[in-house]
XYZ file of N, CA and C in Angstrom:
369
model
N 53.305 27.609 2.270
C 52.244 28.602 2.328
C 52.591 29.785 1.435
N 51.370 30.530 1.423
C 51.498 31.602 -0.145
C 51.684 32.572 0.534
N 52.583 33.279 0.480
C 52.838 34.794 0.957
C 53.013 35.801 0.293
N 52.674 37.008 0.565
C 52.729 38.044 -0.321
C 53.173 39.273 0.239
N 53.697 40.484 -0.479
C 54.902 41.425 -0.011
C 54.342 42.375 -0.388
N 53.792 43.844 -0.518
C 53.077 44.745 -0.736
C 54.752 45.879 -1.133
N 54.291 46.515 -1.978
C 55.180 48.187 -1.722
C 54.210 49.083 -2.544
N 55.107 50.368 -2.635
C 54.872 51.327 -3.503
C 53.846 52.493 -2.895
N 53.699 52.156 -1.215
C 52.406 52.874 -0.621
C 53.647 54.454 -0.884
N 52.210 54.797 0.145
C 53.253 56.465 -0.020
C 52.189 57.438 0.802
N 52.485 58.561 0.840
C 51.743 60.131 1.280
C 51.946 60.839 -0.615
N 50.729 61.225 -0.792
C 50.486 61.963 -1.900
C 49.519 63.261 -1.813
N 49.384 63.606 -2.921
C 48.221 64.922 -2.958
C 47.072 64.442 -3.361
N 46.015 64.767 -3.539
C 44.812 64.819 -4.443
C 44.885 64.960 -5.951
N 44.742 64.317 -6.658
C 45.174 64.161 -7.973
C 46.009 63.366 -8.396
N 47.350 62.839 -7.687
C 48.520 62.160 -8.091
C 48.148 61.189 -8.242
N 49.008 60.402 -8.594
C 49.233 58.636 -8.955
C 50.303 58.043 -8.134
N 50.235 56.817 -7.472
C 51.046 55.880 -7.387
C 50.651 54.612 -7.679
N 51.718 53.787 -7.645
C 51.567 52.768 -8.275
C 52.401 51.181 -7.294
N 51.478 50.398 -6.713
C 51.716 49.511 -5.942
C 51.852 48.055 -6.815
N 53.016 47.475 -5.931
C 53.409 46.007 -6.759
C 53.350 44.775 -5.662
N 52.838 43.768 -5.685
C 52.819 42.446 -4.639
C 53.867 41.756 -5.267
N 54.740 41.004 -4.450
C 55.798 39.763 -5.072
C 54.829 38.679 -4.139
N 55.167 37.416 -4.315
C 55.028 36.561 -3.738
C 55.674 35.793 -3.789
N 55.584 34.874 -2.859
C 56.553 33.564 -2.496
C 55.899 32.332 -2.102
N 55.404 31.357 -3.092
C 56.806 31.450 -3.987
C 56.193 32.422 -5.442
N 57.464 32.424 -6.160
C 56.989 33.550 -6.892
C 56.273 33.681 -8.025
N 55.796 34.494 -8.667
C 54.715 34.566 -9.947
C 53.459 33.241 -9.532
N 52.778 33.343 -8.300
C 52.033 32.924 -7.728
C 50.953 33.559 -9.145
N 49.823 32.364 -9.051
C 48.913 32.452 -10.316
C 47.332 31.764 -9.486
N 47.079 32.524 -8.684
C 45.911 31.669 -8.153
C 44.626 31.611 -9.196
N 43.237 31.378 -9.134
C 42.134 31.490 -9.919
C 41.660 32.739 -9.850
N 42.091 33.589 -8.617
C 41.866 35.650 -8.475
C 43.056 35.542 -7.679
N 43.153 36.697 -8.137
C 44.133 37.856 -7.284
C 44.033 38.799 -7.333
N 43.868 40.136 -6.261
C 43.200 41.507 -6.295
C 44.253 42.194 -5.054
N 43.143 43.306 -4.612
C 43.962 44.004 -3.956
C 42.896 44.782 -2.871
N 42.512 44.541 -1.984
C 41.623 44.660 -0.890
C 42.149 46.501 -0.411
N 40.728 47.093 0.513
C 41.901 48.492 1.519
C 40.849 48.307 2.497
N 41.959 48.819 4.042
C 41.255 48.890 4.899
C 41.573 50.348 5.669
N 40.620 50.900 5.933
C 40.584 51.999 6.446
C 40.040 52.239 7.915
N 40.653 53.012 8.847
C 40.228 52.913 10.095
C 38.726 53.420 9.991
N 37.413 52.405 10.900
C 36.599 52.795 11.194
C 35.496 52.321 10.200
N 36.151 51.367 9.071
C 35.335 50.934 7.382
C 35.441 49.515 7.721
N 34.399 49.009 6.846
C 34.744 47.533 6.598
C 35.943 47.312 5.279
N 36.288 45.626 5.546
C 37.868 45.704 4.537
C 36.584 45.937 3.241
N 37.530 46.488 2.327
C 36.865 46.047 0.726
C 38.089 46.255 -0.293
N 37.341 45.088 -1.162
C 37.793 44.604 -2.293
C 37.475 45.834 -3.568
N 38.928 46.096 -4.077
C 38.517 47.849 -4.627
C 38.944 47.043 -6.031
N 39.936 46.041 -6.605
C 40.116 45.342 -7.875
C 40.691 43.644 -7.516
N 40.094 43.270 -8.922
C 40.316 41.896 -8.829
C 40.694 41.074 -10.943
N 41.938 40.369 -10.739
C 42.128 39.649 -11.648
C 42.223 38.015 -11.814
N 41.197 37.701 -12.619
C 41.318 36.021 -12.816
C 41.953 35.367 -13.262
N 42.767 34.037 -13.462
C 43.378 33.716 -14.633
C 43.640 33.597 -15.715
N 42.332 34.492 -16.244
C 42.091 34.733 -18.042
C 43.036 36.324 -18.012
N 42.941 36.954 -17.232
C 43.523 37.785 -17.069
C 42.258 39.038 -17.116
N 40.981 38.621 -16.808
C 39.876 39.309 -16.943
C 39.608 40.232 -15.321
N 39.557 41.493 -15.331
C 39.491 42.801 -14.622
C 38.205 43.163 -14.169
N 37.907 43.364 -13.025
C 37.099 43.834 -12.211
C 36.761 44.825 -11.080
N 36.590 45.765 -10.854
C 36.347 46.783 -10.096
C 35.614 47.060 -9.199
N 35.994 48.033 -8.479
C 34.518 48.621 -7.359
C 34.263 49.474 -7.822
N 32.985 49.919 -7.389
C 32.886 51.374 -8.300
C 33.378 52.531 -7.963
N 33.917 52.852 -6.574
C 34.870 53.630 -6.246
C 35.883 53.663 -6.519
N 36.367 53.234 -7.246
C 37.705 53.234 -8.009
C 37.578 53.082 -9.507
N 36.845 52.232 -9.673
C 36.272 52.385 -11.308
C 36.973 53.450 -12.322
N 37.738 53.250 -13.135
C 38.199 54.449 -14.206
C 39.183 54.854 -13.562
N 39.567 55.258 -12.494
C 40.947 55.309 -12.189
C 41.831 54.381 -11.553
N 41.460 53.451 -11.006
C 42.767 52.214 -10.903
C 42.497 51.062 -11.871
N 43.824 50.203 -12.238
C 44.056 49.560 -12.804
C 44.838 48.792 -12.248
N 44.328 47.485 -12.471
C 45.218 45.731 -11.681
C 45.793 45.013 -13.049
N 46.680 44.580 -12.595
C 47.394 43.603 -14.225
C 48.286 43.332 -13.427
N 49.270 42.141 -14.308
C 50.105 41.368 -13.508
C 51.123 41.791 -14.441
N 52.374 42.179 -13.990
C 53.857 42.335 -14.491
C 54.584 40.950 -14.615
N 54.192 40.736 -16.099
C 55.095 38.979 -15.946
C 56.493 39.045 -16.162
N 56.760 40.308 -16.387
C 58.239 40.088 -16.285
C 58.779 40.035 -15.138
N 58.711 40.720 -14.226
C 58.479 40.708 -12.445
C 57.793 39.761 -11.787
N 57.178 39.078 -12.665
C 56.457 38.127 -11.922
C 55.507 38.532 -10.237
N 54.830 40.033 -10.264
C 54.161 40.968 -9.666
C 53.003 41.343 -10.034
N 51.995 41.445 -9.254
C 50.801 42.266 -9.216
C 50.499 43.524 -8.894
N 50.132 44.174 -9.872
C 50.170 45.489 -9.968
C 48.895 46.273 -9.547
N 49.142 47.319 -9.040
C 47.512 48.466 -8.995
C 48.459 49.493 -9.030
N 47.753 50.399 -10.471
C 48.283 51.612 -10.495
C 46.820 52.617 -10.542
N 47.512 53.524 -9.284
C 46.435 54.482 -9.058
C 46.557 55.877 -9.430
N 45.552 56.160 -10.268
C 45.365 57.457 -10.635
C 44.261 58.333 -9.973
N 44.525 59.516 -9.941
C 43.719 60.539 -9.723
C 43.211 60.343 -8.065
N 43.930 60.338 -7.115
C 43.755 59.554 -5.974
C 42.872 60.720 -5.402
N 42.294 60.474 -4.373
C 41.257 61.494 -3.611
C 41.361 60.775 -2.268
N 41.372 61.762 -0.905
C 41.336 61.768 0.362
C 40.501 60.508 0.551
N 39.762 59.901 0.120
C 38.899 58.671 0.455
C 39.816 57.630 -0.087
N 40.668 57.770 -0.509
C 41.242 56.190 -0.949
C 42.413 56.019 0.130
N 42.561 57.360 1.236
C 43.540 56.596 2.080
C 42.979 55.278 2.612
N 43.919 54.370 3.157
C 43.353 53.231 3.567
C 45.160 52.180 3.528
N 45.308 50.917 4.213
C 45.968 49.963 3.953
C 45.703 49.416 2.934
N 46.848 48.920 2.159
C 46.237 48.233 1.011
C 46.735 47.041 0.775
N 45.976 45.620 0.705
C 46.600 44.420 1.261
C 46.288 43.854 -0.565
N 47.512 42.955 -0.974
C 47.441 42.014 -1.801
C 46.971 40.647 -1.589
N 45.666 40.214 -2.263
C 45.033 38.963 -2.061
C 45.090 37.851 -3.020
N 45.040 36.387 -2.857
C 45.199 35.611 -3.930
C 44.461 34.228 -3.522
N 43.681 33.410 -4.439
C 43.378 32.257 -3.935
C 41.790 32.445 -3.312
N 41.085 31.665 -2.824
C 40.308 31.936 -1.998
C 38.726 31.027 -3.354
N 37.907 32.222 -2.780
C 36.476 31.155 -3.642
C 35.547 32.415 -3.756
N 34.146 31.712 -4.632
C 33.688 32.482 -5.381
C 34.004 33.345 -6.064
N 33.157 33.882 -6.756
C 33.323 34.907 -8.128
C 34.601 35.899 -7.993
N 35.499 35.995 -9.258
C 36.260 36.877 -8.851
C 35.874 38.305 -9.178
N 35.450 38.526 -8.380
C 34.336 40.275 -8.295
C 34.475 40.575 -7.325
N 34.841 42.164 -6.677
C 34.795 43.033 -5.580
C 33.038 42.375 -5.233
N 33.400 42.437 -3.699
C 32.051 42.249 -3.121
C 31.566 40.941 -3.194
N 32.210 40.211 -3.771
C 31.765 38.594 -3.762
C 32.548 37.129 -3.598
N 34.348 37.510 -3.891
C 35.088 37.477 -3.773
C 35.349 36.779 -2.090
N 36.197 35.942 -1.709
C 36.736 35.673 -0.715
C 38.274 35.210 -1.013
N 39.092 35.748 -0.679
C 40.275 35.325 -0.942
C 40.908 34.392 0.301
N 42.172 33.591 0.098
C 42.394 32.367 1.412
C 43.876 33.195 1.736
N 44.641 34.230 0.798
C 46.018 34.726 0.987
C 45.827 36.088 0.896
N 46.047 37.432 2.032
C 46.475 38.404 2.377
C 47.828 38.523 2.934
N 47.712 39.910 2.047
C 49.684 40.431 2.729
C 49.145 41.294 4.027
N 50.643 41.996 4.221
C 50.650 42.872 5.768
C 49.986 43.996 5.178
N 50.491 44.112 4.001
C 49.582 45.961 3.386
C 50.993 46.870 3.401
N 50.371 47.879 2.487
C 50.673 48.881 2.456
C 50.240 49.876 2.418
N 50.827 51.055 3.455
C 49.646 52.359 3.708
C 49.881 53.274 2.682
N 48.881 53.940 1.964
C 48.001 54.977 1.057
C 48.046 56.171 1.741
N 48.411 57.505 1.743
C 47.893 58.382 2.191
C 47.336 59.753 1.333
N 45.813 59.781 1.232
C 46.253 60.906 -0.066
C 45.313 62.023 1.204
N 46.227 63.452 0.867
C 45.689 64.602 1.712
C 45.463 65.440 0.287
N 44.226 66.507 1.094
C 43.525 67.431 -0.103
C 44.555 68.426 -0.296
């Protein structure tokens, strides 16, 4: 079975950046998508980025222009690096892979989630 390992969460400010990495096992896992879901108390989960095997990028529009998904092949890791973070992007943030339909936020079903990692951005 496909498993996946989240880091890089954190407590930040409004404005900052961090930058989250998935490993998996086994490793440099290459499904047909792989993205990066958040769940926030009291929200439904959503799919905020997503990458296909062309290596083609997709977004929500709440995040749009400031995060970015790509895969670290030297690490053999999936990446989301977040910029310009704002009090609404706290949330868990789970690494996804595998699954069906379109690889697009919002249409997307993935078959592999991690445990997450928690986000915290305060104003």
């Amino acid at each position: 079975a496909v498993k996946f390992v989240e880091s890089g969460g954190g407590s930040v400010q409004a404005g900052e950046s961090l930058r989250l990495s998935c490993a998996s096992t086994p490793p440099n896992y290459r499904g047909y998508c792989q993205g990066w879901f958040r769940l926030a108390p009291g929200k439904e989960r959503e799919a905020v980025a997503c990458i296909d095997s062309f290596g083609r990028t997709n977004y929500a529009d709440s995040v749009n222009g400031r995060f970015t998904i790509s895969r670290d092949n030297a690490r053999g890791t999936l990446v989301l690096q977040m910029n310009d973070l704002k009090p609404e992007d706290t949330a868990m943030y789970l690494c996804a892979g595998g699954g069906v339909y379109e690889c697009v936020p919002g249409i997307w079903s993935p078959e592999h989630l991690g445990q997450g990692t928690q986000v915290t951005v305060s104003s």
